[in-house]
């Protein structure tokens, strides 16, 4: 099956961390680029997630206040996209493609190897906060199936036998090219990983 619904896990009982003044300022800096504050929703969520590691309930409320929207409008968007997390992510997020080409070329075996090795399932994080795992629709490199992304870095034609080496590689998520820091957290803010 090339599509499946994900149980995104329910939000934690406490509201989690809110946004710092620096993060709010970074979000406000997007306002002049768009005709409405609502249009800043996706950049705001990216910045928030980079700052605190996920989108907490408190962060959703802070963003709603900044964009002058009801909190439910923010939660609507957060829960629509798989790349926004409502609970903490690991330092590295492993994304296995679950679309047709990758499935035909063994992505399910790769998924099984990751789940077995790390002891976690889709959208879960290891207890040490180092790794999270998720499946994702086509990663746009079908001719190199099966594909796996580690954070923003694509790995092609990945086999279960390569998994140990990949997990041990500290640079497995490093892009071999300059990257945009447009949506990164303000300088000095570190995500609260794995809590
Ligand atoms: S089907 Fe996996 S990258 Fe397209």
XYZ file of N, CA and C and ligand atoms in Angstrom:
589
model
N 0.860 -1.187 0.000
C 0.000 0.000 0.000
C 0.900 1.242 0.000
N 0.675 2.142 -0.941
C 1.567 3.291 -1.033
C 1.144 4.435 -0.116
N -0.026 4.360 0.443
C -0.466 5.441 1.338
C -1.029 4.821 2.589
N -0.756 5.390 3.689
C -1.359 4.914 4.918
C -1.439 6.054 5.911
N -2.440 6.007 6.754
C -2.592 7.048 7.773
C -1.599 6.788 8.893
N -1.141 7.842 9.529
C -0.209 7.703 10.646
C -0.913 8.111 11.929
N -0.768 7.279 12.938
C -1.219 7.694 14.252
C -0.179 8.661 14.786
N -0.497 9.932 14.834
C 0.500 10.951 15.149
C 0.770 11.060 16.643
N 0.155 10.217 17.443
C 0.281 10.255 18.910
C -0.470 11.481 19.449
N -1.051 11.308 20.590
C -1.778 12.436 21.162
C -0.792 13.406 21.807
N -1.202 14.652 21.913
C -0.331 15.675 22.497
C -0.122 15.368 23.980
N 1.064 15.709 24.517
C 1.313 15.442 25.936
C 0.375 16.236 26.827
N 0.191 15.732 28.076
C -0.743 16.384 28.988
C -0.310 17.809 29.309
N 1.009 18.003 29.518
C 1.437 19.387 29.773
C 1.647 20.094 28.433
N 1.640 21.397 28.444
C 1.660 22.141 27.181
C 3.048 22.252 26.568
N 4.092 21.856 27.289
C 5.446 21.909 26.747
C 5.987 23.323 26.692
N 7.206 23.469 26.138
C 7.847 24.791 26.116
C 7.170 25.754 25.149
N 7.239 27.036 25.490
C 6.736 28.076 24.597
C 7.875 28.651 23.768
N 7.566 29.673 22.995
C 8.573 30.293 22.127
C 9.285 31.428 22.851
N 10.589 31.501 22.668
C 11.367 32.595 23.269
C 11.057 33.893 22.527
N 11.472 35.010 23.118
C 11.285 36.308 22.454
C 12.024 36.339 21.118
N 13.227 35.702 21.082
C 14.020 35.704 19.833
C 13.297 34.937 18.730
N 12.667 33.826 19.102
C 11.938 33.038 18.102
C 10.717 33.821 17.612
N 10.012 34.447 18.547
C 8.839 35.249 18.131
C 9.273 36.362 17.179
N 10.419 36.966 17.470
C 10.910 38.052 16.620
C 11.249 37.518 15.229
N 11.848 36.335 15.186
C 12.197 35.756 13.887
C 10.927 35.487 13.077
N 9.884 35.030 13.750
C 8.612 34.787 13.049
C 8.009 36.111 12.561
N 8.054 37.141 13.417
C 7.510 38.448 12.986
C 8.254 38.988 11.763
N 9.527 38.636 11.644
C 10.325 39.146 10.512
C 9.797 38.636 9.173
N 8.998 37.550 9.200
C 8.404 37.040 7.945
C 7.173 37.854 7.522
N 6.575 38.609 8.429
C 5.299 39.281 8.128
C 5.355 40.141 6.854
N 6.419 40.967 6.675
C 6.408 41.842 5.473
C 6.441 41.073 4.154
N 6.816 39.809 4.182
C 6.916 39.045 2.927
C 5.570 38.575 2.400
N 4.558 38.576 3.258
C 3.274 37.970 2.886
C 2.131 38.970 3.051
N 1.032 38.712 2.333
C -0.095 39.647 2.384
C -0.875 39.512 3.671
N -0.890 38.296 4.264
C -1.625 38.092 5.510
C -0.721 37.414 6.541
N -1.053 37.579 7.802
C -0.280 36.904 8.849
C -0.501 35.387 8.778
N -1.687 34.968 8.391
C -1.963 33.535 8.280
C -0.966 32.849 7.334
N -0.542 33.588 6.297
C 0.375 33.011 5.301
C 1.758 32.705 5.879
N 2.024 33.224 7.088
C 3.327 32.971 7.728
C 3.306 31.649 8.503
N 2.185 30.951 8.462
C 2.006 29.739 9.272
C 3.145 28.730 9.090
N 3.429 28.334 7.841
C 4.431 27.275 7.638
C 5.840 27.707 8.060
N 6.306 28.906 7.652
C 7.612 29.348 8.167
C 7.636 29.407 9.693
N 6.556 29.883 10.294
C 6.508 29.993 11.765
C 6.663 28.616 12.407
N 6.000 27.628 11.840
C 6.082 26.267 12.405
C 7.481 25.688 12.223
N 8.110 25.950 11.083
C 9.489 25.471 10.881
C 10.429 26.095 11.913
N 10.312 27.402 12.084
C 11.202 28.092 13.029
C 10.974 27.564 14.444
N 9.703 27.392 14.811
C 9.386 26.875 16.154
C 9.950 25.472 16.338
N 9.800 24.631 15.334
C 10.269 23.251 15.467
C 11.794 23.188 15.568
N 12.486 24.044 14.830
C 13.949 24.064 14.929
C 14.398 24.596 16.286
N 13.599 25.467 16.877
C 13.991 26.054 18.165
C 13.764 25.096 19.328
N 12.639 24.393 19.360
C 12.346 23.566 20.538
C 12.291 22.074 20.203
N 12.532 21.712 18.955
C 12.636 20.295 18.578
C 11.328 19.690 18.121
N 10.221 20.331 18.406
C 8.907 19.869 17.966
C 7.931 21.025 18.152
N 6.650 20.812 17.853
C 5.659 21.886 18.023
C 4.828 21.555 19.252
N 5.167 22.160 20.347
C 4.417 21.918 21.584
C 3.056 22.617 21.517
N 2.179 22.220 22.417
C 0.864 22.880 22.487
C 1.041 24.360 22.819
N 2.001 24.635 23.737
C 2.257 26.037 24.103
C 2.744 26.818 22.879
N 3.614 26.173 22.082
C 4.135 26.840 20.876
C 3.000 27.108 19.881
N 2.068 26.145 19.768
C 0.913 26.376 18.874
C 0.126 27.596 19.335
N -0.059 27.704 20.643
C -0.812 28.856 21.164
C -0.054 30.160 20.919
N 1.287 30.119 21.108
C 2.092 31.324 20.854
C 1.993 31.746 19.393
N 2.054 30.751 18.493
C 1.975 31.073 17.060
C 0.588 31.615 16.718
N -0.445 31.026 17.316
C -1.812 31.508 17.076
C -1.932 32.974 17.479
N -1.312 33.312 18.616
C -1.379 34.700 19.087
C -0.646 35.620 18.108
N 0.541 35.177 17.674
C 1.324 36.004 16.738
C 0.579 36.225 15.420
N -0.087 35.170 14.934
C -0.742 35.241 13.616
C -2.205 35.681 13.714
N -2.635 35.947 14.967
C -4.012 36.401 15.214
C -5.023 35.394 14.653
N -4.827 34.147 15.048
C -5.705 33.047 14.638
C -6.104 32.247 15.877
N -7.176 31.461 15.799
C -7.475 30.553 16.913
C -6.440 29.432 16.971
N -6.082 28.951 18.169
C -5.102 27.857 18.273
C -5.490 26.637 17.446
N -6.785 26.390 17.285
C -7.216 25.213 16.509
C -6.771 25.309 15.055
N -6.647 26.539 14.520
C -6.200 26.708 13.123
C -4.741 26.283 12.992
N -3.962 26.560 14.035
C -2.542 26.151 14.004
C -2.450 24.630 14.140
N -3.240 24.084 15.068
C -3.201 22.626 15.262
C -3.656 21.899 13.998
N -4.608 22.457 13.279
C -5.055 21.873 11.996
C -3.865 21.643 11.075
N -3.035 22.671 10.941
C -1.903 22.602 10.016
C -0.838 21.646 10.547
N -0.542 21.749 11.838
C 0.499 20.897 12.434
C 0.166 19.421 12.225
N -1.072 19.063 12.422
C -1.444 17.650 12.355
C -1.684 17.164 10.921
N -1.697 18.107 9.959
C -1.853 17.704 8.549
C -0.531 17.218 7.966
N 0.560 17.883 8.314
C 1.865 17.579 7.715
C 2.669 16.634 8.603
N 3.212 15.568 7.979
C 3.967 14.592 8.773
C 5.293 15.153 9.288
N 5.793 16.212 8.666
C 7.102 16.725 9.084
C 7.039 17.627 10.306
N 5.840 17.972 10.745
C 5.735 18.697 12.015
C 5.470 17.674 13.110
N 6.284 17.708 14.147
C 6.183 16.734 15.224
C 5.482 17.356 16.426
N 4.582 16.605 17.037
C 3.887 17.104 18.231
C 4.498 16.510 19.502
N 5.584 15.795 19.344
C 6.348 15.282 20.485
C 7.809 15.307 20.076
N 8.732 15.276 21.045
C 10.141 15.511 20.710
C 10.717 14.516 19.711
N 11.543 15.058 18.796
C 12.261 14.228 17.829
C 13.647 13.910 18.359
N 14.270 12.867 17.797
C 15.658 12.585 18.104
C 16.573 13.552 17.364
N 17.867 13.464 17.676
C 18.830 14.331 16.987
C 18.822 14.038 15.488
N 18.666 12.761 15.145
C 18.570 12.397 13.733
C 17.235 11.705 13.480
N 16.532 12.185 12.458
C 15.270 11.557 12.066
C 15.518 10.732 10.808
N 15.298 9.412 10.917
C 15.457 8.527 9.762
C 14.118 8.402 9.059
N 14.081 8.761 7.772
C 12.826 8.696 7.007
C 12.965 7.683 5.892
N 12.206 6.606 5.965
C 12.226 5.596 4.904
C 11.051 5.846 3.968
N 11.315 5.836 2.667
C 10.261 6.036 1.681
C 9.328 4.820 1.656
N 8.026 5.103 1.703
C 7.073 3.995 1.692
C 6.255 3.973 0.388
N 6.708 4.716 -0.628
C 5.981 4.733 -1.900
C 6.441 3.582 -2.809
N 5.775 3.475 -3.956
C 5.831 2.233 -4.729
C 7.231 1.756 -5.123
N 8.022 2.634 -5.765
C 9.330 2.188 -6.260
C 10.194 1.668 -5.120
N 10.210 2.371 -4.028
C 11.046 1.959 -2.887
C 10.505 0.682 -2.247
N 9.181 0.569 -2.182
C 8.610 -0.662 -1.627
C 8.991 -1.861 -2.492
N 8.936 -1.680 -3.816
C 9.296 -2.789 -4.721
C 10.771 -3.170 -4.579
N 11.595 -2.208 -4.190
C 13.040 -2.457 -4.107
C 13.515 -2.756 -2.687
N 12.559 -2.991 -1.752
C 12.983 -3.485 -0.435
C 12.932 -2.497 0.711
N 12.178 -1.410 0.559
C 12.101 -0.438 1.653
C 11.485 -1.046 2.911
N 10.578 -2.020 2.723
C 9.960 -2.637 3.912
C 10.994 -3.417 4.720
N 11.962 -4.039 4.045
C 13.030 -4.753 4.767
C 13.914 -3.751 5.510
N 14.165 -2.628 4.875
C 14.963 -1.579 5.525
C 14.232 -1.053 6.755
N 12.926 -0.818 6.596
C 12.116 -0.359 7.735
C 12.179 -1.362 8.880
N 12.022 -2.630 8.549
C 12.049 -3.666 9.582
C 13.401 -3.678 10.296
N 14.481 -3.521 9.534
C 15.825 -3.525 10.125
C 15.994 -2.336 11.081
N 15.488 -1.179 10.688
C 15.600 0.011 11.545
C 14.790 -0.184 12.822
N 13.551 -0.655 12.664
C 12.688 -0.851 13.836
C 13.294 -1.869 14.803
N 13.887 -2.921 14.242
C 14.496 -3.956 15.082
C 15.756 -3.425 15.765
N 16.581 -2.748 15.012
C 17.865 -2.249 15.534
C 17.635 -1.180 16.610
N 16.734 -0.263 16.357
C 16.530 0.861 17.288
C 15.432 0.596 18.319
N 14.613 -0.414 18.090
C 13.540 -0.713 19.030
C 12.440 0.327 19.056
N 12.228 0.993 17.926
C 11.164 1.999 17.855
C 10.335 1.776 16.597
N 9.117 2.303 16.634
C 8.212 2.213 15.482
C 8.047 3.606 14.878
N 7.182 3.664 13.847
C 6.943 4.915 13.131
C 6.586 6.054 14.086
N 7.297 7.167 13.923
C 7.088 8.384 14.718
C 7.443 8.204 16.188
N 8.375 7.284 16.468
C 8.869 7.139 17.843
C 10.338 7.539 17.899
N 10.816 7.758 19.127
C 12.187 8.226 19.372
C 12.873 7.290 20.357
N 14.161 7.033 20.130
C 14.895 6.166 21.068
C 14.995 6.856 22.433
N 15.080 6.064 23.520
C 15.106 6.663 24.867
C 16.280 7.628 25.077
N 17.404 7.413 24.344
C 18.538 8.339 24.510
C 18.393 9.604 23.663
N 17.291 9.708 22.929
C 17.032 10.922 22.156
C 17.886 11.051 20.898
N 18.593 9.986 20.518
C 19.501 10.117 19.358
C 18.780 9.948 18.025
N 17.823 9.027 17.964
C 17.181 8.734 16.682
C 15.663 8.728 16.803
N 15.034 9.227 15.756
C 13.600 9.014 15.559
C 13.445 8.315 14.219
N 12.304 7.655 14.040
C 12.053 6.958 12.779
C 10.676 7.325 12.254
N 10.588 7.495 10.954
C 9.280 7.708 10.338
C 9.312 7.188 8.901
N 8.133 6.838 8.386
C 8.016 6.525 6.969
C 7.456 7.759 6.275
N 7.746 7.879 4.996
C 7.337 9.075 4.270
C 6.979 8.703 2.841
N 6.091 9.493 2.237
C 5.767 9.265 0.827
C 6.975 9.630 -0.032
N 6.864 9.412 -1.325
C 7.987 9.511 -2.266
C 8.970 10.640 -1.929
N 10.242 10.271 -1.830
C 11.296 11.231 -1.508
C 11.930 11.810 -2.776
N 11.319 11.524 -3.916
C 11.704 12.118 -5.206
C 13.066 11.641 -5.703
N 13.409 10.407 -5.400
C 14.629 9.833 -5.986
C 14.326 8.376 -6.341
N 13.169 8.159 -6.983
C 12.656 6.803 -7.235
C 13.639 5.932 -8.013
N 14.449 6.557 -8.891
C 15.389 5.765 -9.685
C 16.571 5.273 -8.849
N 16.612 5.638 -7.588
C 17.681 5.158 -6.703
C 17.090 4.404 -5.512
N 15.920 3.818 -5.690
C 15.230 3.130 -4.607
C 16.034 1.924 -4.111
N 15.924 1.582 -2.805
C 15.104 2.281 -1.803
C 15.869 3.448 -1.158
N 15.111 4.493 -0.821
C 15.723 5.724 -0.325
C 15.445 5.946 1.153
N 16.398 6.567 1.785
C 16.315 6.882 3.215
C 16.894 8.270 3.405
N 16.183 9.126 4.111
C 16.743 10.434 4.454
C 17.127 10.443 5.921
N 18.252 11.078 6.238
C 18.632 11.329 7.629
C 18.606 12.842 7.781
N 17.648 13.326 8.536
C 17.354 14.766 8.576
C 17.192 15.275 7.146
N 18.106 16.142 6.664
C 17.932 16.700 5.321
C 18.769 15.983 4.263
N 19.513 14.956 4.657
C 20.415 14.306 3.684
C 19.832 13.004 3.136
N 19.846 12.901 1.815
C 19.314 11.707 1.150
C 20.375 10.621 1.031
N 19.993 9.377 1.322
C 20.848 8.214 1.073
C 20.105 7.314 0.089
N 20.807 6.886 -0.975
C 20.151 6.153 -2.055
C 20.582 4.692 -2.073
N 19.683 3.864 -2.589
C 19.940 2.415 -2.716
C 20.462 1.844 -1.401
N 19.750 2.096 -0.334
C 20.193 1.675 1.000
C 19.724 0.246 1.276
N 20.618 -0.572 1.783
C 20.265 -1.952 2.128
C 20.321 -2.115 3.644
N 19.612 -3.104 4.189
C 19.671 -3.344 5.638
C 21.104 -3.600 6.108
N 21.948 -4.172 5.254
C 23.340 -4.476 5.625
C 24.145 -3.192 5.861
N 23.720 -2.093 5.267
C 24.454 -0.828 5.421
C 24.026 -0.057 6.667
N 23.025 -0.581 7.356
C 22.401 0.192 8.424
C 23.349 0.505 9.589
N 24.114 -0.498 10.057
C 25.020 -0.265 11.189
C 25.991 0.874 10.887
N 26.561 0.829 9.701
C 27.533 1.866 9.317
C 26.859 3.238 9.263
N 25.659 3.255 8.733
C 24.942 4.513 8.595
C 24.584 5.101 9.969
N 24.172 4.242 10.893
C 23.803 4.719 12.228
C 25.032 5.209 12.996
N 26.188 4.594 12.726
C 27.416 4.970 13.441
C 28.063 6.222 12.851
N 27.660 6.604 11.668
C 28.280 7.741 10.973
C 27.752 9.061 11.537
N 28.623 9.789 12.218
C 28.203 11.055 12.833
C 27.780 12.077 11.784
N 28.282 11.911 10.555
C 27.985 12.894 9.504
C 26.885 12.437 8.551
N 26.123 11.413 8.949
C 25.118 10.866 8.032
C 24.028 11.871 7.676
N 23.910 12.935 8.476
C 22.868 13.934 8.189
C 23.450 15.226 7.614
N 24.756 15.248 7.381
C 25.393 16.495 6.919
C 25.279 16.623 5.403
N 24.785 17.758 4.940
C 24.655 17.980 3.508
C 26.011 18.330 2.907
N 26.335 17.743 1.738
C 27.619 18.070 1.109
C 27.538 19.358 0.298
N 26.775 20.316 0.752
C 26.596 21.577 0.017
C 26.101 22.629 1.012
N 26.245 23.897 0.676
C 25.733 24.937 1.575
C 24.221 24.814 1.692
N 23.673 25.046 2.883
C 22.228 24.956 3.059
C 21.680 26.294 3.534
N 20.407 26.536 3.239
C 19.749 27.750 3.699
C 19.469 27.659 5.194
N 19.680 28.746 5.913
C 19.328 28.755 7.335
C 18.063 29.591 7.574
N 17.288 29.779 6.501
C 16.110 30.651 6.577
C 15.171 30.290 7.713
N 14.932 28.997 7.888
C 13.945 28.569 8.886
C 14.587 28.070 10.179
N 15.899 28.160 10.273
C 16.558 27.700 11.499
C 16.157 28.579 12.682
N 16.376 28.010 13.869
C 16.124 28.796 15.081
C 17.105 29.957 15.139
N 16.747 31.035 15.858
C 17.711 32.131 16.021
C 19.019 31.600 16.574
N 20.104 32.255 16.215
C 21.445 31.808 16.613
C 21.515 31.557 18.123
N 22.057 30.401 18.482
C 22.270 30.110 19.907
C 21.163 29.292 20.534
N 19.970 29.218 19.861
C 18.881 28.421 20.446
C 19.043 26.965 20.032
N 19.050 26.089 20.988
C 19.236 24.656 20.709
C 17.943 23.912 20.989
N 17.539 23.017 20.076
C 16.335 22.231 20.321
C 16.452 21.386 21.591
N 15.349 21.229 22.309
C 15.310 20.356 23.487
C 15.035 18.949 23.005
N 16.111 18.231 22.582
C 15.939 16.913 21.958
C 15.647 15.830 22.972
N 14.841 14.895 22.565
C 14.682 13.627 23.268
C 14.101 13.665 24.651
N 13.333 14.684 24.966
C 12.699 14.731 26.289
C 11.213 14.439 26.170
S 9.158 5.904 -4.450
Fe 10.784 6.154 -3.023
S 11.780 7.945 -3.707
Fe 10.065 7.785 -5.002
